[in-house]
Amino acid sequence: MSLFSKHKLWVKPHEHLVGITYDSRMETHMSNEGENGEGHPERPARTRAIIDALEEEGLLSLLTRFKSRFATQEELLTFHTQNYLDAMERTATLNRRQLDKVERKYDDDVYINNSTFSCAKLAIGCSIESCARIMVGDCAHALAAVRPPGHHVGGNGCCAKRAAGFCFFNSVATCAKLASKGELICADGRRADPIDKILIVDFDVHHGNGTQALCWDDPKIMYFSVHRGFESKSQWKQRTFYPGTGKAREVGGPNARGTIINCPWSEPGMGDREYLACWHRLLLPIAREFAPELILISAGFDAACGDPLGGCDVSPTLYGSLVKPLAELGPVCLVLEGGYNLQVLAEAFPTCARALLNSPPYDDSYLPVVDKCKPSALNDIMETVYAQLPYWPCLGDANAELLRDFDQLAKRLDTVSLVEQTQEDYVQVGSKRTKKKTAPPQEDDSSDSIITSPIANEKFNKPQQVYPATIATATIP
């Protein structure tokens, strides 16, 4: 049974049936920092805190658990190269000294142990299973509580062809590609029909540079990301938040203009109203017109207040308000990415589950208050609006009053020239890597920017007078 009629209209076979995949074996991927890897932000306790919270709140019994599985070789080869898979597989038999040598080939933030390869295969396999179960009609929505994350891995044809930023395999991009090709297959062998419109929403505080690169010129897949970006530190320099990509002017390849949508924040400390404004002024108008047949959420919860790496001020309970309107547009598969405060994860993930289950308590009474946000945030949103207007005229209706007030921004941002520049950048990225006049969006190596890793960024991240003393005291502004 398919979720789609011949006219591709979504119908809910089970109005409130929401699935989940997880596997405790993924907790064996751990750093050698501290006891049981607790010295590293991406630690086994992350998924354990989520499952424990779901059980304590009585939500786990309301979710249909699907059987976990490893990704097949064919699924992994959707984007990742055979050489990379072979190199990762060899890590299962290396000693600690050899593993340290392998780690030095990747980002400073990548750690590997003998279980990493199997855990990464489980993470992408569970994500594919959740997605496939939606598409064959077993549930209306699904969750995947998985680790390690994946949205920084770019696969073939990208400048990031390997592990980066805690990530090893790009689960969400692989799910999207398999769905578009009709190659989503459940563990029991059932195959879903191909679909033509897939929306990826990435609200991790770090830009999903790998996912963007893999979807760059695919007209069937739309990628939306809201994240911290370039932040002015002085008259002469900008500090770039990891990974230093995801500018508003990056709008997609020549065959898919307007399918890449980036909203980079120009300063830390963005909170509930800023994210709601981004949803109501930018994402939702486009999503409604795009009419996705499947919505994949790269659910990173590191923009929440109290996260050690994110430096933003989103209330953990807000994430349900971000997921809820998306679930009204089509089937949602939510896949865990970042988020490194255990208390935040234990509150934010269940809130998303409640939103998909349509289960109380769920308070969205404050949703209409979307304009009382920081002026810099409105400026950031409107910069993306201007970049996307040639492809999504609906943004003009959604932002008519602001468009009239942003004359200075309109003069500063020449949309046509920015689109042309973006095309020039990505033609160069697609060819052999040679010296460029302008750096490609995936790697900003300009001398007047400072790009650091997520962990190295930590001491810069916390905005003054933003975080509450404890998560328990955090309130919606």
Tab-separated table of C-alpha atoms in Angstrom:
chain	number	residue	atom	x	y	z
A	1	MET	CA	0.000	0.000	0.000
A	2	SER	CA	1.424	3.364	-0.979
A	3	LEU	CA	0.992	6.672	0.788
A	4	PHE	CA	0.361	8.284	-2.558
A	5	SER	CA	-2.431	8.200	-5.073
A	6	LYS	CA	-1.709	8.411	-8.764
A	7	HIS	CA	-1.938	12.177	-8.361
A	8	LYS	CA	0.796	12.070	-5.688
A	9	LEU	CA	-1.522	13.336	-2.947
A	10	TRP	CA	-0.511	12.265	0.516
A	11	VAL	CA	-3.047	10.243	2.481
A	12	LYS	CA	-2.545	9.077	6.055
A	13	PRO	CA	-3.058	5.323	6.350
A	14	HIS	CA	-2.742	5.596	10.139
A	15	GLU	CA	-3.611	9.077	11.387
A	16	HIS	CA	-1.556	8.975	14.581
A	17	LEU	CA	0.780	6.033	13.953
A	18	VAL	CA	4.393	7.152	14.284
A	19	GLY	CA	7.310	4.759	13.959
A	20	ILE	CA	10.768	4.810	15.518
A	21	THR	CA	14.051	2.996	14.931
A	22	TYR	CA	16.942	2.864	17.341
A	23	ASP	CA	19.516	0.347	18.494
A	24	SER	CA	21.569	0.351	21.683
A	25	ARG	CA	24.514	-1.119	19.740
A	26	MET	CA	25.151	2.385	18.368
A	27	GLU	CA	26.327	3.340	21.858
A	28	THR	CA	29.514	1.321	21.318
A	29	HIS	CA	30.867	4.101	19.069
A	30	MET	CA	32.737	6.202	21.606
A	31	SER	CA	35.800	8.368	22.025
A	32	ASN	CA	38.706	7.349	24.218
A	33	GLU	CA	38.276	10.652	26.083
A	34	GLY	CA	36.957	9.999	29.570
A	35	GLU	CA	35.042	6.989	30.852
A	36	ASN	CA	32.705	5.514	28.217
A	37	GLY	CA	33.512	8.371	25.853
A	38	GLU	CA	31.929	10.996	28.109
A	39	GLY	CA	34.793	13.418	27.475
A	40	HIS	CA	33.619	14.075	23.897
A	41	PRO	CA	30.409	15.983	22.992
A	42	GLU	CA	29.242	13.277	20.552
A	43	ARG	CA	28.936	10.548	23.176
A	44	PRO	CA	26.878	7.366	23.672
A	45	ALA	CA	24.694	8.968	26.351
A	46	ARG	CA	22.996	11.130	23.689
A	47	THR	CA	20.711	8.428	22.277
A	48	ARG	CA	20.373	6.794	25.683
A	49	ALA	CA	19.028	10.073	27.135
A	50	ILE	CA	16.466	10.297	24.306
A	51	ILE	CA	15.127	6.753	24.694
A	52	ASP	CA	15.001	7.050	28.487
A	53	ALA	CA	13.053	10.329	28.199
A	54	LEU	CA	10.578	8.826	25.710
A	55	GLU	CA	9.995	5.927	28.061
A	56	GLU	CA	9.616	8.105	31.159
A	57	GLU	CA	7.058	10.316	29.435
A	58	GLY	CA	5.048	7.341	28.219
A	59	LEU	CA	5.707	8.160	24.564
A	60	LEU	CA	7.731	5.088	23.681
A	61	SER	CA	4.663	2.892	24.091
A	62	LEU	CA	2.781	5.142	21.668
A	63	LEU	CA	5.446	4.731	18.988
A	64	THR	CA	5.704	1.697	16.721
A	65	ARG	CA	9.231	0.355	16.906
A	66	PHE	CA	10.636	-0.893	13.628
A	67	LYS	CA	13.406	-3.446	13.427
A	68	SER	CA	16.862	-1.880	13.214
A	69	ARG	CA	19.213	-2.954	10.466
A	70	PHE	CA	22.563	-2.240	8.849
A	71	ALA	CA	22.680	-0.390	5.551
A	72	THR	CA	23.502	-2.627	2.600
A	73	GLN	CA	26.577	-2.154	0.448
A	74	GLU	CA	24.400	-0.902	-2.414
A	75	GLU	CA	22.750	1.699	-0.167
A	76	LEU	CA	26.101	2.926	1.134
A	77	LEU	CA	27.412	3.274	-2.422
A	78	THR	CA	24.601	5.690	-3.276
A	79	PHE	CA	27.032	8.498	-2.478
A	80	HIS	CA	30.070	7.072	-0.690
A	81	THR	CA	33.001	5.590	-2.599
A	82	GLN	CA	34.152	1.982	-2.365
A	83	ASN	CA	37.620	3.093	-1.292
A	84	TYR	CA	36.146	5.070	1.611
A	85	LEU	CA	33.968	2.116	2.670
A	86	ASP	CA	36.965	-0.210	2.556
A	87	ALA	CA	39.046	2.190	4.637
A	88	MET	CA	36.292	2.483	7.237
A	89	GLU	CA	35.758	-1.280	7.359
A	90	ARG	CA	39.456	-1.859	8.092
A	91	THR	CA	39.166	0.234	11.263
A	92	ALA	CA	37.245	-2.617	12.923
A	93	THR	CA	40.469	-4.634	13.306
A	94	LEU	CA	43.045	-1.904	14.071
A	95	ASN	CA	44.683	-1.341	17.438
A	96	ARG	CA	44.494	2.018	19.252
A	97	ARG	CA	47.774	3.275	17.845
A	98	GLN	CA	46.696	2.493	14.292
A	99	LEU	CA	43.311	4.102	14.885
A	100	ASP	CA	44.988	7.298	16.079
A	101	LYS	CA	46.899	7.388	12.809
A	102	VAL	CA	43.683	6.973	10.802
A	103	GLU	CA	41.954	9.724	12.785
A	104	ARG	CA	44.666	12.205	11.811
A	105	LYS	CA	43.592	11.841	8.156
A	106	TYR	CA	40.216	13.407	8.958
A	107	ASP	CA	38.898	16.454	10.802
A	108	ASP	CA	40.192	17.123	14.296
A	109	ASP	CA	36.681	16.356	15.541
A	110	VAL	CA	36.516	12.834	14.101
A	111	TYR	CA	37.203	9.939	16.456
A	112	ILE	CA	37.180	6.259	15.523
A	113	ASN	CA	37.118	3.017	17.461
A	114	ASN	CA	36.629	-0.599	16.425
A	115	SER	CA	32.833	-0.214	16.516
A	116	THR	CA	32.600	2.980	14.464
A	117	PHE	CA	32.024	1.333	11.095
A	118	SER	CA	29.245	-0.960	12.321
A	119	CYS	CA	27.584	1.871	14.294
A	120	ALA	CA	27.672	4.204	11.289
A	121	LYS	CA	26.126	1.466	9.119
A	122	LEU	CA	23.431	0.985	11.756
A	123	ALA	CA	22.715	4.729	11.852
A	124	ILE	CA	22.165	5.008	8.123
A	125	GLY	CA	20.367	1.656	7.953
A	126	CYS	CA	17.888	2.636	10.693
A	127	SER	CA	17.277	5.974	8.957
A	128	ILE	CA	16.554	4.219	5.661
A	129	GLU	CA	14.233	1.753	7.405
A	130	SER	CA	12.227	4.559	9.058
A	131	CYS	CA	11.920	6.353	5.733
A	132	ALA	CA	10.975	3.206	3.822
A	133	ARG	CA	8.281	2.262	6.359
A	134	ILE	CA	6.637	5.641	5.802
A	135	MET	CA	6.712	5.261	2.048
A	136	VAL	CA	5.141	1.794	2.022
A	137	GLY	CA	2.319	2.981	4.276
A	138	ASP	CA	3.223	1.402	7.616
A	139	CYS	CA	3.040	4.736	9.451
A	140	ALA	CA	2.277	8.405	8.913
A	141	HIS	CA	5.605	9.688	10.281
A	142	ALA	CA	8.777	8.170	11.724
A	143	LEU	CA	11.744	8.976	13.940
A	144	ALA	CA	15.321	7.690	13.866
A	145	ALA	CA	17.238	8.088	17.129
A	146	VAL	CA	20.643	7.356	15.644
A	147	ARG	CA	24.295	8.234	15.993
A	148	PRO	CA	26.877	9.036	14.718
A	149	PRO	CA	25.359	11.930	12.721
A	150	GLY	CA	25.910	12.406	8.994
A	151	HIS	CA	25.090	15.779	7.400
A	152	HIS	CA	28.721	16.953	7.055
A	153	VAL	CA	29.678	14.003	4.822
A	154	GLY	CA	29.515	14.912	1.152
A	155	GLY	CA	30.252	11.677	-0.704
A	156	ASN	CA	31.043	11.634	-4.447
A	157	GLY	CA	31.597	14.863	-6.331
A	158	CYS	CA	32.098	16.996	-3.213
A	159	CYS	CA	35.146	18.524	-1.592
A	160	ALA	CA	34.210	16.599	1.587
A	161	LYS	CA	34.442	12.974	0.468
A	162	ARG	CA	35.003	11.477	3.900
A	163	ALA	CA	34.326	11.649	7.620
A	164	ALA	CA	34.007	15.168	9.004
A	165	GLY	CA	32.468	16.990	11.963
A	166	PHE	CA	31.559	13.824	13.975
A	167	CYS	CA	29.944	12.326	10.812
A	168	PHE	CA	30.716	9.207	8.746
A	169	PHE	CA	27.786	8.425	6.378
A	170	ASN	CA	25.173	10.915	5.188
A	171	SER	CA	21.914	9.251	6.211
A	172	VAL	CA	19.437	11.963	5.207
A	173	ALA	CA	20.873	12.653	1.751
A	174	THR	CA	20.993	8.912	1.056
A	175	CYS	CA	17.340	8.498	2.110
A	176	ALA	CA	16.318	11.351	-0.178
A	177	LYS	CA	18.196	9.968	-3.170
A	178	LEU	CA	16.876	6.442	-2.677
A	179	ALA	CA	13.321	7.787	-2.362
A	180	SER	CA	13.625	9.739	-5.603
A	181	LYS	CA	14.936	6.659	-7.455
A	182	GLY	CA	12.379	4.221	-6.041
A	183	GLU	CA	15.098	2.274	-4.228
A	184	LEU	CA	13.827	2.566	-0.650
A	185	ILE	CA	13.532	-1.052	0.474
A	186	CYS	CA	12.249	-2.233	3.857
A	187	ALA	CA	14.012	-4.953	5.813
A	188	ASP	CA	11.222	-7.365	4.751
A	189	GLY	CA	11.901	-6.665	1.056
A	190	ARG	CA	9.004	-4.330	0.237
A	191	ARG	CA	9.979	-1.534	-2.130
A	192	ALA	CA	8.490	1.983	-2.155
A	193	ASP	CA	7.468	3.751	-5.351
A	194	PRO	CA	9.717	6.597	-6.618
A	195	ILE	CA	8.686	10.154	-5.809
A	196	ASP	CA	9.560	13.507	-7.355
A	197	LYS	CA	9.498	16.043	-4.516
A	198	ILE	CA	11.536	15.603	-1.357
A	199	LEU	CA	12.166	18.371	1.166
A	200	ILE	CA	15.105	18.220	3.579
A	201	VAL	CA	14.878	20.607	6.540
A	202	ASP	CA	18.102	20.978	8.518
A	203	PHE	CA	17.814	22.978	11.752
A	204	ASP	CA	21.162	21.854	13.167
A	205	VAL	CA	23.157	24.926	14.226
A	206	HIS	CA	25.951	23.825	11.864
A	207	HIS	CA	25.338	23.993	8.117
A	208	GLY	CA	24.924	20.578	6.478
A	209	ASN	CA	27.584	21.158	3.851
A	210	GLY	CA	27.649	17.506	2.824
A	211	THR	CA	23.894	17.297	2.276
A	212	GLN	CA	23.879	20.542	0.305
A	213	ALA	CA	26.655	19.342	-1.987
A	214	LEU	CA	24.945	16.022	-2.670
A	215	CYS	CA	21.636	17.718	-3.481
A	216	TRP	CA	23.121	20.739	-5.264
A	217	ASP	CA	21.915	19.991	-8.790
A	218	ASP	CA	19.047	17.590	-8.116
A	219	PRO	CA	15.672	19.202	-8.990
A	220	LYS	CA	13.784	16.498	-7.053
A	221	ILE	CA	15.389	17.331	-3.710
A	222	MET	CA	15.053	20.669	-1.925
A	223	TYR	CA	17.462	21.424	0.907
A	224	PHE	CA	16.697	24.084	3.517
A	225	SER	CA	19.100	24.994	6.307
A	226	VAL	CA	19.054	27.573	9.098
A	227	HIS	CA	22.399	27.800	10.860
A	228	ARG	CA	25.073	30.074	12.239
A	229	GLY	CA	27.201	31.553	9.468
A	230	PHE	CA	29.579	34.443	8.968
A	231	GLU	CA	29.772	36.646	12.036
A	232	SER	CA	31.604	40.001	11.996
A	233	LYS	CA	34.242	40.246	14.680
A	234	SER	CA	35.926	43.462	13.599
A	235	GLN	CA	36.204	45.893	10.721
A	236	TRP	CA	38.797	43.683	9.080
A	237	LYS	CA	37.916	40.086	9.864
A	238	GLN	CA	34.958	37.740	10.018
A	239	ARG	CA	34.834	34.614	12.150
A	240	THR	CA	33.161	31.761	10.303
A	241	PHE	CA	31.194	29.230	12.309
A	242	TYR	CA	31.935	25.620	11.396
A	243	PRO	CA	31.895	24.464	8.603
A	244	GLY	CA	31.959	27.929	6.973
A	245	THR	CA	29.405	27.227	4.225
A	246	GLY	CA	25.741	27.898	3.558
A	247	LYS	CA	25.503	31.490	2.339
A	248	ALA	CA	22.169	32.977	1.276
A	249	ARG	CA	23.388	33.319	-2.300
A	250	GLU	CA	23.894	29.542	-2.677
A	251	VAL	CA	20.672	28.639	-4.481
A	252	GLY	CA	21.398	25.376	-6.309
A	253	GLY	CA	22.982	24.131	-9.529
A	254	PRO	CA	22.026	25.077	-13.083
A	255	ASN	CA	19.369	22.345	-13.245
A	256	ALA	CA	17.932	23.033	-9.792
A	257	ARG	CA	17.879	26.754	-9.073
A	258	GLY	CA	15.922	27.582	-5.954
A	259	THR	CA	16.192	24.093	-4.432
A	260	ILE	CA	18.985	25.116	-2.056
A	261	ILE	CA	17.791	27.573	0.589
A	262	ASN	CA	20.158	28.820	3.278
A	263	CYS	CA	19.403	31.180	6.140
A	264	PRO	CA	22.717	31.855	7.893
A	265	TRP	CA	22.524	33.829	11.148
A	266	SER	CA	24.990	36.713	11.296
A	267	GLU	CA	25.344	36.584	15.076
A	268	PRO	CA	24.972	34.052	17.906
A	269	GLY	CA	22.149	33.984	20.431
A	270	MET	CA	19.217	33.532	18.034
A	271	GLY	CA	16.171	32.198	19.859
A	272	ASP	CA	12.533	31.179	19.531
A	273	ARG	CA	11.164	34.253	17.775
A	274	GLU	CA	14.024	34.333	15.281
A	275	TYR	CA	13.464	30.697	14.307
A	276	LEU	CA	9.692	31.162	14.096
A	277	ALA	CA	10.157	34.193	11.874
A	278	CYS	CA	12.448	32.137	9.629
A	279	TRP	CA	9.783	29.416	9.407
A	280	HIS	CA	6.819	31.715	8.694
A	281	ARG	CA	8.572	34.188	6.383
A	282	LEU	CA	10.831	31.813	4.488
A	283	LEU	CA	10.476	28.048	4.851
A	284	LEU	CA	6.724	27.488	5.076
A	285	PRO	CA	5.684	29.663	2.089
A	286	ILE	CA	8.180	27.826	-0.119
A	287	ALA	CA	7.343	24.403	1.327
A	288	ARG	CA	3.617	24.887	0.695
A	289	GLU	CA	4.233	25.807	-2.935
A	290	PHE	CA	6.808	23.034	-3.426
A	291	ALA	CA	4.289	20.503	-1.997
A	292	PRO	CA	6.764	17.810	-0.898
A	293	GLU	CA	5.797	14.155	-0.989
A	294	LEU	CA	8.317	13.363	1.740
A	295	ILE	CA	9.929	15.621	4.365
A	296	LEU	CA	13.237	14.584	5.894
A	297	ILE	CA	14.376	16.516	8.963
A	298	SER	CA	18.056	16.674	9.881
A	299	ALA	CA	17.248	17.210	13.537
A	300	GLY	CA	20.208	18.791	15.250
A	301	PHE	CA	19.281	20.195	18.656
A	302	ASP	CA	22.488	22.172	19.194
A	303	ALA	CA	20.785	25.548	18.617
A	304	ALA	CA	19.023	25.067	21.966
A	305	CYS	CA	19.994	27.141	24.979
A	306	GLY	CA	22.597	25.374	27.060
A	307	ASP	CA	24.216	23.407	24.241
A	308	PRO	CA	28.011	23.461	24.716
A	309	LEU	CA	28.729	24.042	21.007
A	310	GLY	CA	25.761	25.898	19.528
A	311	GLY	CA	25.717	29.368	21.083
A	312	CYS	CA	22.026	29.962	20.339
A	313	ASP	CA	18.998	30.392	22.608
A	314	VAL	CA	16.194	28.178	21.286
A	315	SER	CA	13.893	26.682	23.928
A	316	PRO	CA	13.931	22.864	23.733
A	317	THR	CA	10.144	22.834	23.545
A	318	LEU	CA	10.166	25.050	20.454
A	319	TYR	CA	11.338	22.209	18.236
A	320	GLY	CA	7.858	20.709	18.319
A	321	SER	CA	6.529	23.991	16.949
A	322	LEU	CA	9.019	23.742	14.081
A	323	VAL	CA	8.078	20.138	13.284
A	324	LYS	CA	4.296	20.470	13.637
A	325	PRO	CA	3.593	22.672	10.553
A	326	LEU	CA	5.855	20.451	8.453
A	327	ALA	CA	3.891	17.359	9.502
A	328	GLU	CA	0.753	19.075	8.191
A	329	LEU	CA	2.345	19.293	4.719
A	330	GLY	CA	3.329	15.655	4.302
A	331	PRO	CA	4.962	12.598	5.866
A	332	VAL	CA	7.945	13.426	8.082
A	333	CYS	CA	10.996	11.303	8.809
A	334	LEU	CA	13.022	12.937	11.600
A	335	VAL	CA	16.664	11.822	11.881
A	336	LEU	CA	18.895	12.841	14.796
A	337	GLU	CA	21.974	14.875	13.871
A	338	GLY	CA	23.624	17.129	16.486
A	339	GLY	CA	22.731	18.258	19.994
A	340	TYR	CA	25.160	17.741	22.850
A	341	ASN	CA	23.332	18.774	26.033
A	342	LEU	CA	21.694	15.637	27.426
A	343	GLN	CA	18.977	17.561	29.238
A	344	VAL	CA	18.069	19.404	26.040
A	345	LEU	CA	17.939	16.152	24.054
A	346	ALA	CA	15.723	14.590	26.711
A	347	GLU	CA	13.248	17.440	26.283
A	348	ALA	CA	13.511	18.401	22.599
A	349	PHE	CA	13.272	14.951	20.971
A	350	PRO	CA	10.108	13.934	22.916
A	351	THR	CA	8.592	17.306	22.021
A	352	CYS	CA	9.070	16.458	18.337
A	353	ALA	CA	7.542	13.032	18.939
A	354	ARG	CA	4.501	14.689	20.541
A	355	ALA	CA	4.162	17.025	17.568
A	356	LEU	CA	4.117	14.060	15.162
A	357	LEU	CA	1.756	12.092	17.381
A	358	ASN	CA	-0.413	15.189	17.747
A	359	SER	CA	-0.386	14.391	21.444
A	360	PRO	CA	-0.947	16.922	24.261
A	361	PRO	CA	0.486	18.819	26.031
A	362	TYR	CA	1.334	20.919	23.013
A	363	ASP	CA	1.183	24.700	23.303
A	364	ASP	CA	1.570	26.781	20.144
A	365	SER	CA	-0.394	29.816	21.334
A	366	TYR	CA	2.627	32.069	20.911
A	367	LEU	CA	3.260	31.118	17.259
A	368	PRO	CA	1.782	34.308	15.686
A	369	VAL	CA	4.442	36.438	17.425
A	370	VAL	CA	7.038	36.096	14.694
A	371	ASP	CA	8.116	39.679	14.045
A	372	LYS	CA	9.330	40.650	17.509
A	373	CYS	CA	12.767	39.260	16.844
A	374	LYS	CA	16.242	40.719	16.540
A	375	PRO	CA	16.662	43.222	13.694
A	376	SER	CA	19.773	41.348	12.575
A	377	ALA	CA	17.687	38.165	12.275
A	378	LEU	CA	15.109	39.885	10.055
A	379	ASN	CA	17.964	41.202	7.958
A	380	ASP	CA	19.388	37.672	7.613
A	381	ILE	CA	15.982	36.262	6.662
A	382	MET	CA	15.336	39.009	4.136
A	383	GLU	CA	18.734	38.477	2.539
A	384	THR	CA	17.686	34.903	1.813
A	385	VAL	CA	14.254	36.092	0.657
A	386	TYR	CA	15.870	38.358	-1.923
A	387	ALA	CA	18.135	35.557	-3.139
A	388	GLN	CA	15.151	33.214	-3.564
A	389	LEU	CA	12.575	35.647	-4.985
A	390	PRO	CA	13.414	34.853	-8.639
A	391	TYR	CA	12.475	31.218	-7.994
A	392	TRP	CA	9.749	31.560	-5.350
A	393	PRO	CA	7.521	34.609	-5.992
A	394	CYS	CA	5.341	33.452	-3.093
A	395	LEU	CA	7.944	35.017	-0.802
A	396	GLY	CA	6.845	38.414	-2.096
A	397	ASP	CA	3.340	37.860	-0.720
A	398	ALA	CA	4.617	36.480	2.580
A	399	ASN	CA	6.968	39.428	3.098
A	400	ALA	CA	5.252	42.282	1.240
A	401	GLU	CA	5.459	44.819	4.073
A	402	LEU	CA	9.089	43.996	4.865
A	403	LEU	CA	10.119	44.123	1.221
A	404	ARG	CA	8.939	47.706	1.092
A	405	ASP	CA	10.975	48.537	4.178
A	406	PHE	CA	14.182	46.888	3.040
A	407	ASP	CA	15.205	49.290	0.279
A	408	GLN	CA	18.763	49.487	1.518
A	409	LEU	CA	19.044	45.707	1.574
A	410	ALA	CA	17.613	45.517	-1.954
A	411	LYS	CA	20.264	47.942	-3.209
A	412	ARG	CA	23.025	46.048	-1.447
A	413	LEU	CA	21.939	42.610	-2.624
A	414	ASP	CA	21.907	42.228	-6.405
A	415	THR	CA	20.106	38.897	-6.713
A	416	VAL	CA	20.963	38.299	-10.374
A	417	SER	CA	24.671	38.893	-9.925
A	418	LEU	CA	24.730	36.697	-6.833
A	419	VAL	CA	23.071	33.824	-8.704
A	420	GLU	CA	25.581	34.176	-11.533
A	421	GLN	CA	28.459	34.195	-9.073
A	422	THR	CA	27.123	31.089	-7.357
A	423	GLN	CA	26.972	29.286	-10.702
A	424	GLU	CA	30.572	30.213	-11.453
A	425	ASP	CA	31.685	28.931	-8.048
A	426	TYR	CA	30.000	25.557	-8.445
A	427	VAL	CA	31.177	24.972	-12.004
A	428	GLN	CA	34.639	25.153	-10.521
A	429	VAL	CA	33.748	22.856	-7.638
A	430	GLY	CA	32.484	20.256	-10.069
A	431	SER	CA	35.723	20.196	-12.017
A	432	LYS	CA	39.205	19.286	-10.858
A	433	ARG	CA	40.295	21.292	-7.896
A	434	THR	CA	42.359	24.136	-9.235
A	435	LYS	CA	43.207	27.569	-7.935
A	436	LYS	CA	40.060	29.733	-7.961
A	437	LYS	CA	39.494	33.443	-7.898
A	438	THR	CA	36.680	32.905	-5.413
A	439	ALA	CA	36.489	30.104	-2.867
A	440	PRO	CA	33.774	27.462	-3.437
A	441	PRO	CA	30.853	27.518	-1.002
A	442	GLN	CA	31.924	24.214	0.552
A	443	GLU	CA	35.287	25.539	1.681
A	444	ASP	CA	35.931	29.165	2.534
A	445	ASP	CA	39.701	29.520	2.765
A	446	SER	CA	39.887	33.309	2.354
A	447	SER	CA	42.611	34.980	4.366
A	448	ASP	CA	40.169	37.322	6.059
A	449	SER	CA	38.083	34.502	7.568
A	450	ILE	CA	38.740	32.210	10.487
A	451	ILE	CA	37.114	28.786	10.258
A	452	THR	CA	37.391	26.473	13.228
A	453	SER	CA	35.982	23.100	14.209
A	454	PRO	CA	32.863	22.702	16.349
A	455	ILE	CA	34.913	21.927	19.459
A	456	ALA	CA	37.474	24.652	18.783
A	457	ASN	CA	34.592	27.107	18.379
A	458	GLU	CA	33.266	26.338	21.838
A	459	LYS	CA	35.011	29.162	23.700
A	460	PHE	CA	33.576	31.699	21.238
A	461	ASN	CA	30.050	30.362	21.136
A	462	LYS	CA	28.219	31.570	24.217
A	463	PRO	CA	26.710	35.012	23.682
A	464	GLN	CA	26.735	37.276	26.697
A	465	GLN	CA	23.597	37.261	28.869
A	466	VAL	CA	21.799	34.718	26.691
A	467	TYR	CA	21.677	31.386	28.460
A	468	PRO	CA	19.485	30.889	31.539
A	469	ALA	CA	21.212	29.481	34.604
A	470	THR	CA	19.641	26.074	34.012
A	471	ILE	CA	17.622	24.491	31.281
A	472	ALA	CA	14.682	24.204	33.665
A	473	THR	CA	14.366	27.986	33.871
A	474	ALA	CA	14.381	28.534	30.111
A	475	THR	CA	11.196	30.229	28.941
A	476	ILE	CA	9.823	31.374	25.633
A	477	PRO	CA	10.719	35.070	25.232
